[in-house]
Amino acid sequence: VCVRNQGSVAAENYTLKFYDGQTEVGSVAGTKIESGAFAMLTYEHTFTQEGEHTLTARCEMEADEFLANNMTADFYVSVQPEGVRSSMVEAYEGEDLNYYAPLNMYDKNSLSWLLYNRNDLAFESGDNISGMAFRTKFAKETDRMHLVVYIGETNQDNIMTSVPVPASLTKVFDGAVTVGDKDGGNLVINFQRAYSYAGKNLIVAVYKETTEAYSYNIDFGFYGYYSLSAVSAVAVHSAEPIDLTQVNMTEDEVRSAISLHKPSTIFLLNDQVSYHSVNFEVTDQNGQEVKNATVTFDGTVMAAGKYKVENVPDGTYAYSVSLNGETVSGELTVNGADVTEKVQLQHVANESNQKQTMVRIYPNPTDGKLHIDVAEGAKEINLYDISGRSVRRINRVPAGIIELDMTDCHSGIYLLKIDNRAFKVSKR
């Protein structure tokens, strides 16, 4: 800390105290400073608690004639676990504020794409990105914003004409964050799963939802710098939620949403991320192995009967297991070891899982036409409504795909019986 004596006489017998928030964490005795001179004082502090910290230093001296200038400006520190290192994308100068990327607070919902050229990144292929931080200036606290962050890589040098659908990238964060520091601070997003960098240009999509929008007399912004060599940010905003699976912007729409401002960004890199396998054990209501269910893991639909996922980094993942109209969903956490997840399907009455591989029913739910793939044929197919009344019946079903027309059936749940096997189907 630089302490300057602006008084008319030499200053001594003062103490420089250090604060973490409102808590005093230490102090050092000041050295004599002549009028108009300054001294550099150092205090070493080891953090024991992860998270966001606001540090200040304050001079205390009995003979001080003017107390208003005794305290430093706030110094914001994000404390990360051991093994995490930080990498700033690019130095910037000045107090440049941007109001649209990565978040726009003047609308309830906003979506931004940020492009980081590989030449600006101070990390290498194979490094694990475990989070990112932006420097903020908000005029008021914002409690529990919903953020979704996607990361991917591209050979595009700019995003002047097209941007990817966010859901086509890797989702690394889906949760709530709070901006608690007014007048400046760090918005730190610790990812729920690490992203393994492959060495190309990095593209980040950040989606924000809030219950209310700022009025235009409330100031907010993100510090950063202008990038004139390549457009780095595209931002859209809406009063209604944005479907992240179907954001298809035309070239003109992208050009109209361009921002030349790139927010100052710090990437968090974790050298201790490990990769593991996730294996699903799927059984029926009798506890017998089911061999032909479909597993969806972290948004990726796997081939029927494939139950093992390799090279999964530590993190929390959503999954679902489906068969014959029944779906079991859940979440699992990978943390330093392989994971085996046991899933039981309650409405799959297996006589033999081999037989069940011979029947496929789709689409389910259906808007009208239901396709039934009966590989070995069947004696009869019956469709019953919720009251038990038969509404469709087909005898002597040949092997192959048949079409069952439910167009004039009421919306609701139906029971489809193929010989002695029962399946639940839905009409929308």
PDB file of C-alpha atoms in Angstrom, residues 131-337:
ATOM      1  CA  GLY A 131     -14.503 -21.155 -14.470  1.00  0.00           C
ATOM      2  CA  MET A 132     -14.376 -17.544 -15.615  1.00  0.00           C
ATOM      3  CA  ALA A 133     -14.699 -14.084 -14.078  1.00  0.00           C
ATOM      4  CA  PHE A 134     -15.794 -10.636 -15.277  1.00  0.00           C
ATOM      5  CA  ARG A 135     -15.112  -7.285 -13.586  1.00  0.00           C
ATOM      6  CA  THR A 136     -18.405  -5.531 -12.802  1.00  0.00           C
ATOM      7  CA  LYS A 137     -19.823  -2.167 -11.768  1.00  0.00           C
ATOM      8  CA  PHE A 138     -23.447  -2.417 -10.611  1.00  0.00           C
ATOM      9  CA  ALA A 139     -25.454   0.379  -8.995  1.00  0.00           C
ATOM     10  CA  LYS A 140     -27.423  -2.118  -6.897  1.00  0.00           C
ATOM     11  CA  GLU A 141     -27.203  -5.693  -5.702  1.00  0.00           C
ATOM     12  CA  THR A 142     -28.777  -8.298  -7.968  1.00  0.00           C
ATOM     13  CA  ASP A 143     -29.893 -11.435  -6.187  1.00  0.00           C
ATOM     14  CA  ARG A 144     -29.860 -14.904  -7.759  1.00  0.00           C
ATOM     15  CA  MET A 145     -29.675 -14.394 -11.490  1.00  0.00           C
ATOM     16  CA  HIS A 146     -30.123 -17.618 -13.454  1.00  0.00           C
ATOM     17  CA  LEU A 147     -27.112 -18.137 -15.727  1.00  0.00           C
ATOM     18  CA  VAL A 148     -26.380 -20.820 -18.304  1.00  0.00           C
ATOM     19  CA  VAL A 149     -22.880 -20.933 -19.824  1.00  0.00           C
ATOM     20  CA  TYR A 150     -21.821 -22.899 -22.902  1.00  0.00           C
ATOM     21  CA  ILE A 151     -18.284 -23.273 -24.285  1.00  0.00           C
ATOM     22  CA  GLY A 152     -17.005 -24.552 -27.612  1.00  0.00           C
ATOM     23  CA  GLU A 153     -14.276 -23.991 -30.176  1.00  0.00           C
ATOM     24  CA  THR A 154     -14.235 -22.758 -33.738  1.00  0.00           C
ATOM     25  CA  ASN A 155     -11.930 -21.869 -36.612  1.00  0.00           C
ATOM     26  CA  GLN A 156     -13.927 -18.658 -37.189  1.00  0.00           C
ATOM     27  CA  ASP A 157     -11.812 -15.546 -36.633  1.00  0.00           C
ATOM     28  CA  ASN A 158     -14.897 -13.427 -35.969  1.00  0.00           C
ATOM     29  CA  ILE A 159     -18.625 -13.767 -35.413  1.00  0.00           C
ATOM     30  CA  MET A 160     -19.732 -10.977 -37.722  1.00  0.00           C
ATOM     31  CA  THR A 161     -22.035 -13.165 -39.827  1.00  0.00           C
ATOM     32  CA  SER A 162     -23.045 -16.233 -37.805  1.00  0.00           C
ATOM     33  CA  VAL A 163     -23.160 -17.609 -34.284  1.00  0.00           C
ATOM     34  CA  PRO A 164     -23.697 -21.218 -33.142  1.00  0.00           C
ATOM     35  CA  VAL A 165     -26.843 -22.439 -31.416  1.00  0.00           C
ATOM     36  CA  PRO A 166     -25.846 -22.415 -27.710  1.00  0.00           C
ATOM     37  CA  ALA A 167     -27.126 -25.955 -27.083  1.00  0.00           C
ATOM     38  CA  SER A 168     -24.698 -27.227 -29.755  1.00  0.00           C
ATOM     39  CA  LEU A 169     -21.818 -26.231 -27.464  1.00  0.00           C
ATOM     40  CA  THR A 170     -20.773 -27.853 -24.158  1.00  0.00           C
ATOM     41  CA  LYS A 171     -22.853 -26.709 -21.184  1.00  0.00           C
ATOM     42  CA  VAL A 172     -20.528 -26.023 -18.259  1.00  0.00           C
ATOM     43  CA  PHE A 173     -22.783 -24.083 -15.879  1.00  0.00           C
ATOM     44  CA  ASP A 174     -26.514 -23.898 -15.164  1.00  0.00           C
ATOM     45  CA  GLY A 175     -27.359 -22.249 -11.862  1.00  0.00           C
ATOM     46  CA  ALA A 176     -27.841 -19.065  -9.844  1.00  0.00           C
ATOM     47  CA  VAL A 177     -25.322 -16.304  -9.166  1.00  0.00           C
ATOM     48  CA  THR A 178     -25.531 -13.097  -7.139  1.00  0.00           C
ATOM     49  CA  VAL A 179     -23.908  -9.743  -7.840  1.00  0.00           C
ATOM     50  CA  GLY A 180     -23.477  -8.455  -4.311  1.00  0.00           C
ATOM     51  CA  ASP A 181     -20.790  -5.798  -4.797  1.00  0.00           C
ATOM     52  CA  LYS A 182     -21.878  -2.343  -5.797  1.00  0.00           C
ATOM     53  CA  ASP A 183     -19.348   0.104  -7.278  1.00  0.00           C
ATOM     54  CA  GLY A 184     -17.220  -2.720  -8.632  1.00  0.00           C
ATOM     55  CA  GLY A 185     -16.335  -6.348  -8.044  1.00  0.00           C
ATOM     56  CA  ASN A 186     -15.873  -9.740  -9.652  1.00  0.00           C
ATOM     57  CA  LEU A 187     -18.637 -11.853 -11.148  1.00  0.00           C
ATOM     58  CA  VAL A 188     -17.054 -15.299 -10.768  1.00  0.00           C
ATOM     59  CA  ILE A 189     -18.685 -18.324 -12.382  1.00  0.00           C
ATOM     60  CA  ASN A 190     -17.238 -21.599 -11.130  1.00  0.00           C
ATOM     61  CA  PHE A 191     -18.223 -24.212 -13.695  1.00  0.00           C
ATOM     62  CA  GLN A 192     -20.094 -27.328 -12.664  1.00  0.00           C
ATOM     63  CA  ARG A 193     -17.938 -29.278 -15.095  1.00  0.00           C
ATOM     64  CA  ALA A 194     -14.527 -28.467 -16.523  1.00  0.00           C
ATOM     65  CA  TYR A 195     -13.935 -27.901 -20.234  1.00  0.00           C
ATOM     66  CA  SER A 196     -10.828 -29.410 -21.825  1.00  0.00           C
ATOM     67  CA  TYR A 197      -9.370 -26.828 -24.216  1.00  0.00           C
ATOM     68  CA  ALA A 198      -8.319 -28.199 -27.624  1.00  0.00           C
ATOM     69  CA  GLY A 199      -6.357 -25.211 -28.950  1.00  0.00           C
ATOM     70  CA  LYS A 200      -8.775 -23.371 -31.284  1.00  0.00           C
ATOM     71  CA  ASN A 201     -10.558 -20.027 -30.998  1.00  0.00           C
ATOM     72  CA  LEU A 202     -12.779 -20.203 -27.924  1.00  0.00           C
ATOM     73  CA  ILE A 203     -16.452 -19.246 -28.106  1.00  0.00           C
ATOM     74  CA  VAL A 204     -18.547 -18.717 -24.966  1.00  0.00           C
ATOM     75  CA  ALA A 205     -22.333 -18.267 -24.883  1.00  0.00           C
ATOM     76  CA  VAL A 206     -23.789 -16.722 -21.708  1.00  0.00           C
ATOM     77  CA  TYR A 207     -27.562 -16.754 -21.110  1.00  0.00           C
ATOM     78  CA  LYS A 208     -29.152 -14.776 -18.263  1.00  0.00           C
ATOM     79  CA  GLU A 209     -32.678 -14.824 -16.804  1.00  0.00           C
ATOM     80  CA  THR A 210     -33.952 -12.462 -14.113  1.00  0.00           C
ATOM     81  CA  THR A 211     -37.412 -11.803 -12.694  1.00  0.00           C
ATOM     82  CA  GLU A 212     -37.152  -8.060 -13.306  1.00  0.00           C
ATOM     83  CA  ALA A 213     -35.279  -5.736 -15.625  1.00  0.00           C
ATOM     84  CA  TYR A 214     -33.295  -2.670 -14.586  1.00  0.00           C
ATOM     85  CA  SER A 215     -34.803   0.710 -15.375  1.00  0.00           C
ATOM     86  CA  TYR A 216     -32.539   2.853 -17.522  1.00  0.00           C
ATOM     87  CA  ASN A 217     -31.715   5.213 -14.645  1.00  0.00           C
ATOM     88  CA  ILE A 218     -29.920   2.360 -12.835  1.00  0.00           C
ATOM     89  CA  ASP A 219     -26.327   2.069 -13.947  1.00  0.00           C
ATOM     90  CA  PHE A 220     -24.449  -1.189 -14.481  1.00  0.00           C
ATOM     91  CA  GLY A 221     -21.670  -2.428 -16.713  1.00  0.00           C
ATOM     92  CA  PHE A 222     -18.701  -4.700 -17.335  1.00  0.00           C
ATOM     93  CA  TYR A 223     -15.168  -3.353 -17.645  1.00  0.00           C
ATOM     94  CA  GLY A 224     -13.309  -4.239 -20.795  1.00  0.00           C
ATOM     95  CA  TYR A 225     -11.763  -2.926 -23.955  1.00  0.00           C
ATOM     96  CA  TYR A 226     -12.598  -2.454 -27.610  1.00  0.00           C
ATOM     97  CA  SER A 227     -11.461  -4.976 -30.206  1.00  0.00           C
ATOM     98  CA  LEU A 228     -11.312  -3.356 -33.628  1.00  0.00           C
ATOM     99  CA  SER A 229      -9.457  -6.157 -35.413  1.00  0.00           C
ATOM    100  CA  ALA A 230     -12.189  -8.772 -34.973  1.00  0.00           C
ATOM    101  CA  VAL A 231     -15.745  -8.553 -33.723  1.00  0.00           C
ATOM    102  CA  SER A 232     -15.821 -10.402 -30.443  1.00  0.00           C
ATOM    103  CA  ALA A 233     -19.324 -10.084 -28.987  1.00  0.00           C
ATOM    104  CA  VAL A 234     -22.884 -10.487 -30.217  1.00  0.00           C
ATOM    105  CA  ALA A 235     -25.727  -9.802 -27.773  1.00  0.00           C
ATOM    106  CA  VAL A 236     -29.491 -10.298 -28.006  1.00  0.00           C
ATOM    107  CA  HIS A 237     -32.090  -9.533 -25.362  1.00  0.00           C
ATOM    108  CA  SER A 238     -35.775 -10.186 -24.818  1.00  0.00           C
ATOM    109  CA  ALA A 239     -38.603  -9.765 -22.320  1.00  0.00           C
ATOM    110  CA  GLU A 240     -39.445 -13.445 -22.870  1.00  0.00           C
ATOM    111  CA  PRO A 241     -37.260 -16.539 -22.244  1.00  0.00           C
ATOM    112  CA  ILE A 242     -34.982 -17.493 -25.148  1.00  0.00           C
ATOM    113  CA  ASP A 243     -34.986 -21.079 -26.457  1.00  0.00           C
ATOM    114  CA  LEU A 244     -31.307 -22.033 -26.419  1.00  0.00           C
ATOM    115  CA  THR A 245     -31.895 -24.997 -28.725  1.00  0.00           C
ATOM    116  CA  GLN A 246     -33.379 -22.917 -31.553  1.00  0.00           C
ATOM    117  CA  VAL A 247     -31.550 -19.598 -31.696  1.00  0.00           C
ATOM    118  CA  ASN A 248     -31.179 -19.209 -35.452  1.00  0.00           C
ATOM    119  CA  MET A 249     -29.981 -15.713 -36.311  1.00  0.00           C
ATOM    120  CA  THR A 250     -29.702 -14.446 -39.866  1.00  0.00           C
ATOM    121  CA  GLU A 251     -26.579 -12.623 -41.004  1.00  0.00           C
ATOM    122  CA  ASP A 252     -28.411  -9.287 -40.816  1.00  0.00           C
ATOM    123  CA  GLU A 253     -29.606 -10.039 -37.276  1.00  0.00           C
ATOM    124  CA  VAL A 254     -26.065 -10.905 -36.202  1.00  0.00           C
ATOM    125  CA  ARG A 255     -24.655  -7.723 -37.725  1.00  0.00           C
ATOM    126  CA  SER A 256     -27.300  -5.609 -35.969  1.00  0.00           C
ATOM    127  CA  ALA A 257     -26.370  -7.151 -32.599  1.00  0.00           C
ATOM    128  CA  ILE A 258     -22.588  -6.776 -32.881  1.00  0.00           C
ATOM    129  CA  SER A 259     -20.602  -5.140 -30.078  1.00  0.00           C
ATOM    130  CA  LEU A 260     -16.974  -4.149 -30.557  1.00  0.00           C
ATOM    131  CA  HIS A 261     -16.509  -4.313 -26.814  1.00  0.00           C
ATOM    132  CA  LYS A 262     -14.916  -7.387 -25.271  1.00  0.00           C
ATOM    133  CA  PRO A 263     -15.394  -7.713 -21.502  1.00  0.00           C
ATOM    134  CA  SER A 264     -12.245  -8.136 -19.487  1.00  0.00           C
ATOM    135  CA  THR A 265     -12.156 -11.868 -18.759  1.00  0.00           C
ATOM    136  CA  ILE A 266     -10.188 -14.090 -16.432  1.00  0.00           C
ATOM    137  CA  PHE A 267     -10.320 -17.818 -17.102  1.00  0.00           C
ATOM    138  CA  LEU A 268      -9.807 -20.201 -14.185  1.00  0.00           C
ATOM    139  CA  LEU A 269      -7.693 -23.250 -15.006  1.00  0.00           C
ATOM    140  CA  ASN A 270      -7.633 -26.358 -12.825  1.00  0.00           C
ATOM    141  CA  ASP A 271      -4.621 -28.630 -13.146  1.00  0.00           C
ATOM    142  CA  GLN A 272      -6.193 -31.213 -10.856  1.00  0.00           C
ATOM    143  CA  VAL A 273      -9.280 -32.102 -12.923  1.00  0.00           C
ATOM    144  CA  SER A 274      -9.540 -35.847 -13.417  1.00  0.00           C
ATOM    145  CA  TYR A 275     -11.580 -37.832 -15.934  1.00  0.00           C
ATOM    146  CA  HIS A 276     -13.603 -40.931 -15.127  1.00  0.00           C
ATOM    147  CA  SER A 277     -16.193 -43.337 -16.501  1.00  0.00           C
ATOM    148  CA  VAL A 278     -19.911 -43.435 -15.705  1.00  0.00           C
ATOM    149  CA  ASN A 279     -21.684 -46.782 -15.941  1.00  0.00           C
ATOM    150  CA  PHE A 280     -25.459 -47.315 -15.716  1.00  0.00           C
ATOM    151  CA  GLU A 281     -26.950 -50.516 -14.298  1.00  0.00           C
ATOM    152  CA  VAL A 282     -30.520 -50.716 -15.588  1.00  0.00           C
ATOM    153  CA  THR A 283     -33.005 -53.259 -14.184  1.00  0.00           C
ATOM    154  CA  ASP A 284     -36.720 -53.948 -14.490  1.00  0.00           C
ATOM    155  CA  GLN A 285     -39.274 -54.013 -11.659  1.00  0.00           C
ATOM    156  CA  ASN A 286     -38.188 -57.557 -10.825  1.00  0.00           C
ATOM    157  CA  GLY A 287     -34.536 -56.573 -10.523  1.00  0.00           C
ATOM    158  CA  GLN A 288     -33.528 -58.259 -13.781  1.00  0.00           C
ATOM    159  CA  GLU A 289     -31.076 -56.621 -16.175  1.00  0.00           C
ATOM    160  CA  VAL A 290     -32.525 -54.523 -18.990  1.00  0.00           C
ATOM    161  CA  LYS A 291     -30.281 -54.543 -22.030  1.00  0.00           C
ATOM    162  CA  ASN A 292     -32.013 -52.246 -24.504  1.00  0.00           C
ATOM    163  CA  ALA A 293     -32.916 -48.996 -22.728  1.00  0.00           C
ATOM    164  CA  THR A 294     -31.806 -45.628 -24.119  1.00  0.00           C
ATOM    165  CA  VAL A 295     -29.583 -43.442 -21.909  1.00  0.00           C
ATOM    166  CA  THR A 296     -29.350 -39.683 -22.379  1.00  0.00           C
ATOM    167  CA  PHE A 297     -26.302 -38.299 -20.557  1.00  0.00           C
ATOM    168  CA  ASP A 298     -25.573 -34.580 -20.283  1.00  0.00           C
ATOM    169  CA  GLY A 299     -27.824 -33.891 -23.272  1.00  0.00           C
ATOM    170  CA  THR A 300     -26.301 -36.600 -25.509  1.00  0.00           C
ATOM    171  CA  VAL A 301     -28.524 -39.495 -26.548  1.00  0.00           C
ATOM    172  CA  MET A 302     -26.537 -42.725 -26.563  1.00  0.00           C
ATOM    173  CA  ALA A 303     -27.197 -45.783 -28.700  1.00  0.00           C
ATOM    174  CA  ALA A 304     -29.802 -48.186 -27.278  1.00  0.00           C
ATOM    175  CA  GLY A 305     -28.142 -50.615 -24.895  1.00  0.00           C
ATOM    176  CA  LYS A 306     -24.991 -48.492 -24.422  1.00  0.00           C
ATOM    177  CA  TYR A 307     -24.655 -47.793 -20.717  1.00  0.00           C
ATOM    178  CA  LYS A 308     -21.048 -46.629 -20.272  1.00  0.00           C
ATOM    179  CA  VAL A 309     -19.682 -43.091 -20.783  1.00  0.00           C
ATOM    180  CA  GLU A 310     -15.910 -42.559 -20.865  1.00  0.00           C
ATOM    181  CA  ASN A 311     -13.691 -39.517 -20.162  1.00  0.00           C
ATOM    182  CA  VAL A 312     -16.153 -37.624 -17.954  1.00  0.00           C
ATOM    183  CA  PRO A 313     -14.567 -34.742 -15.976  1.00  0.00           C
ATOM    184  CA  ASP A 314     -15.537 -33.993 -12.404  1.00  0.00           C
ATOM    185  CA  GLY A 315     -18.906 -32.269 -12.244  1.00  0.00           C
ATOM    186  CA  THR A 316     -22.667 -32.702 -11.909  1.00  0.00           C
ATOM    187  CA  TYR A 317     -24.611 -34.193 -14.820  1.00  0.00           C
ATOM    188  CA  ALA A 318     -28.262 -34.743 -15.732  1.00  0.00           C
ATOM    189  CA  TYR A 319     -29.319 -38.085 -17.194  1.00  0.00           C
ATOM    190  CA  SER A 320     -32.419 -40.002 -18.229  1.00  0.00           C
ATOM    191  CA  VAL A 321     -33.076 -43.673 -18.987  1.00  0.00           C
ATOM    192  CA  SER A 322     -35.999 -44.524 -21.297  1.00  0.00           C
ATOM    193  CA  LEU A 323     -37.732 -47.664 -22.540  1.00  0.00           C
ATOM    194  CA  ASN A 324     -41.220 -48.307 -23.891  1.00  0.00           C
ATOM    195  CA  GLY A 325     -42.604 -44.909 -22.929  1.00  0.00           C
ATOM    196  CA  GLU A 326     -41.168 -44.880 -19.400  1.00  0.00           C
ATOM    197  CA  THR A 327     -38.412 -42.429 -18.470  1.00  0.00           C
ATOM    198  CA  VAL A 328     -36.416 -42.182 -15.237  1.00  0.00           C
ATOM    199  CA  SER A 329     -34.476 -38.920 -14.813  1.00  0.00           C
ATOM    200  CA  GLY A 330     -31.916 -37.795 -12.277  1.00  0.00           C
ATOM    201  CA  GLU A 331     -28.563 -36.179 -11.566  1.00  0.00           C
ATOM    202  CA  LEU A 332     -25.231 -37.689 -10.624  1.00  0.00           C
ATOM    203  CA  THR A 333     -21.935 -36.202  -9.467  1.00  0.00           C
ATOM    204  CA  VAL A 334     -18.478 -37.271 -10.623  1.00  0.00           C
ATOM    205  CA  ASN A 335     -15.878 -36.371  -8.024  1.00  0.00           C
ATOM    206  CA  GLY A 336     -12.489 -38.046  -8.327  1.00  0.00           C
ATOM    207  CA  ALA A 337     -13.674 -41.593  -9.081  1.00  0.00           C
TER     208      ALA A 337
END
